[in-house]
Every structure is written in structure tokens, then in C-alpha cells.
Amino acid sequence: MRYVWFNSTVGEFQGATPYGIHNAERFNNDTATLEIMRAVLNDICKQNVRNFYPTTNEPT
């Protein structure tokens, strides 16, 4: 079960359990961590989605 994750739509970490919520708040208060995750999202994820999307989803 995942307890904490980076929500790219919101641009911050979110938690699913009390432990996850605690860590999400801690990560969200760390500006360096947020900057790194947002940079990874923009520089890697969004740039490569076109390469992986056709291979990970079935055609409609």
C-alpha cells in the first residue's frame, strides 16, 4: 500500500495514511524536495510521456 506520493496535478506530496500525511506535510515544507520533484516532472516525465504512452495503454 502506498502511503505517500507526489501528485503532479496538485504539485505537491499527498498521504493516504496518518504516517503518509505526516511525511507529505514534511516533504511539502521542504522547498528543495518540491523543486526537485517538479523539475523531474517537467524535465523527464512530461518529455517522455509521448514515448511510453502508446506502449503502456491499449488503443481505443
PDB file of C-alpha atoms in Angstrom:
ATOM      1  CA  MET A   1       0.000   0.000   0.000  1.00  0.00           C
ATOM      2  CA  ARG A   2       1.367   3.383  -0.864  1.00  0.00           C
ATOM      3  CA  TYR A   3       1.300   5.856   1.958  1.00  0.00           C
ATOM      4  CA  VAL A   4       2.811   8.964   0.323  1.00  0.00           C
ATOM      5  CA  TRP A   5       3.177  10.078  -3.300  1.00  0.00           C
ATOM      6  CA  PHE A   6       3.851  13.155  -5.399  1.00  0.00           C
ATOM      7  CA  ASN A   7       0.633  14.365  -7.041  1.00  0.00           C
ATOM      8  CA  SER A   8       1.689  16.014 -10.290  1.00  0.00           C
ATOM      9  CA  THR A   9      -1.721  17.644 -10.784  1.00  0.00           C
ATOM     10  CA  VAL A  10      -1.525  19.445  -7.453  1.00  0.00           C
ATOM     11  CA  GLY A  11       2.267  19.824  -7.496  1.00  0.00           C
ATOM     12  CA  GLU A  12       2.857  18.509  -4.002  1.00  0.00           C
ATOM     13  CA  PHE A  13       3.011  15.339  -1.933  1.00  0.00           C
ATOM     14  CA  GLN A  14      -0.111  13.691  -0.557  1.00  0.00           C
ATOM     15  CA  GLY A  15      -0.559  10.965   2.020  1.00  0.00           C
ATOM     16  CA  ALA A  16      -3.042   8.125   2.411  1.00  0.00           C
ATOM     17  CA  THR A  17      -2.309   7.084   5.999  1.00  0.00           C
ATOM     18  CA  PRO A  18      -1.532   9.111   9.115  1.00  0.00           C
ATOM     19  CA  TYR A  19       2.152   8.264   8.599  1.00  0.00           C
ATOM     20  CA  GLY A  20       1.903   9.241   4.926  1.00  0.00           C
ATOM     21  CA  ILE A  21       0.121  12.500   5.711  1.00  0.00           C
ATOM     22  CA  HIS A  22       2.829  13.354   8.246  1.00  0.00           C
ATOM     23  CA  ASN A  23       5.573  12.690   5.695  1.00  0.00           C
ATOM     24  CA  ALA A  24       3.701  14.517   2.925  1.00  0.00           C
ATOM     25  CA  GLU A  25       3.499  17.610   5.125  1.00  0.00           C
ATOM     26  CA  ARG A  26       7.204  17.290   5.912  1.00  0.00           C
ATOM     27  CA  PHE A  27       8.122  16.912   2.215  1.00  0.00           C
ATOM     28  CA  ASN A  28       5.837  19.791   1.191  1.00  0.00           C
ATOM     29  CA  ASN A  29       7.559  22.073   3.701  1.00  0.00           C
ATOM     30  CA  ASP A  30      10.958  21.208   2.202  1.00  0.00           C
ATOM     31  CA  THR A  31      11.249  23.568  -0.773  1.00  0.00           C
ATOM     32  CA  ALA A  32      14.311  21.756  -2.148  1.00  0.00           C
ATOM     33  CA  THR A  33      12.422  18.455  -2.325  1.00  0.00           C
ATOM     34  CA  LEU A  34       9.462  20.117  -4.035  1.00  0.00           C
ATOM     35  CA  GLU A  35      11.728  21.832  -6.564  1.00  0.00           C
ATOM     36  CA  ILE A  36      13.438  18.533  -7.381  1.00  0.00           C
ATOM     37  CA  MET A  37      10.155  16.673  -7.872  1.00  0.00           C
ATOM     38  CA  ARG A  38       8.713  19.442 -10.028  1.00  0.00           C
ATOM     39  CA  ALA A  39      11.901  19.512 -12.118  1.00  0.00           C
ATOM     40  CA  VAL A  40      11.784  15.743 -12.592  1.00  0.00           C
ATOM     41  CA  LEU A  41       8.153  16.030 -13.622  1.00  0.00           C
ATOM     42  CA  ASN A  42       8.868  18.726 -16.196  1.00  0.00           C
ATOM     43  CA  ASP A  43      12.244  17.542 -17.469  1.00  0.00           C
ATOM     44  CA  ILE A  44      11.730  13.793 -17.545  1.00  0.00           C
ATOM     45  CA  CYS A  45       8.116  12.711 -17.168  1.00  0.00           C
ATOM     46  CA  LYS A  46       6.417  15.224 -19.439  1.00  0.00           C
ATOM     47  CA  GLN A  47       9.175  14.941 -22.047  1.00  0.00           C
ATOM     48  CA  ASN A  48       8.913  11.152 -22.254  1.00  0.00           C
ATOM     49  CA  VAL A  49       5.174  10.606 -21.959  1.00  0.00           C
ATOM     50  CA  ARG A  50       4.849  10.536 -25.758  1.00  0.00           C
ATOM     51  CA  ASN A  51       7.425   7.740 -25.938  1.00  0.00           C
ATOM     52  CA  PHE A  52       5.791   5.493 -23.354  1.00  0.00           C
ATOM     53  CA  TYR A  53       2.088   6.288 -23.627  1.00  0.00           C
ATOM     54  CA  PRO A  54       1.466   4.262 -26.819  1.00  0.00           C
ATOM     55  CA  THR A  55       3.213   1.207 -25.352  1.00  0.00           C
ATOM     56  CA  THR A  56       1.523   1.259 -21.946  1.00  0.00           C
ATOM     57  CA  ASN A  57      -2.090   1.811 -22.994  1.00  0.00           C
ATOM     58  CA  GLU A  58      -4.299  -0.172 -25.282  1.00  0.00           C
ATOM     59  CA  PRO A  59      -5.699   1.608 -28.334  1.00  0.00           C
ATOM     60  CA  THR A  60      -9.285   2.756 -28.023  1.00  0.00           C
TER      61      THR A  60
END
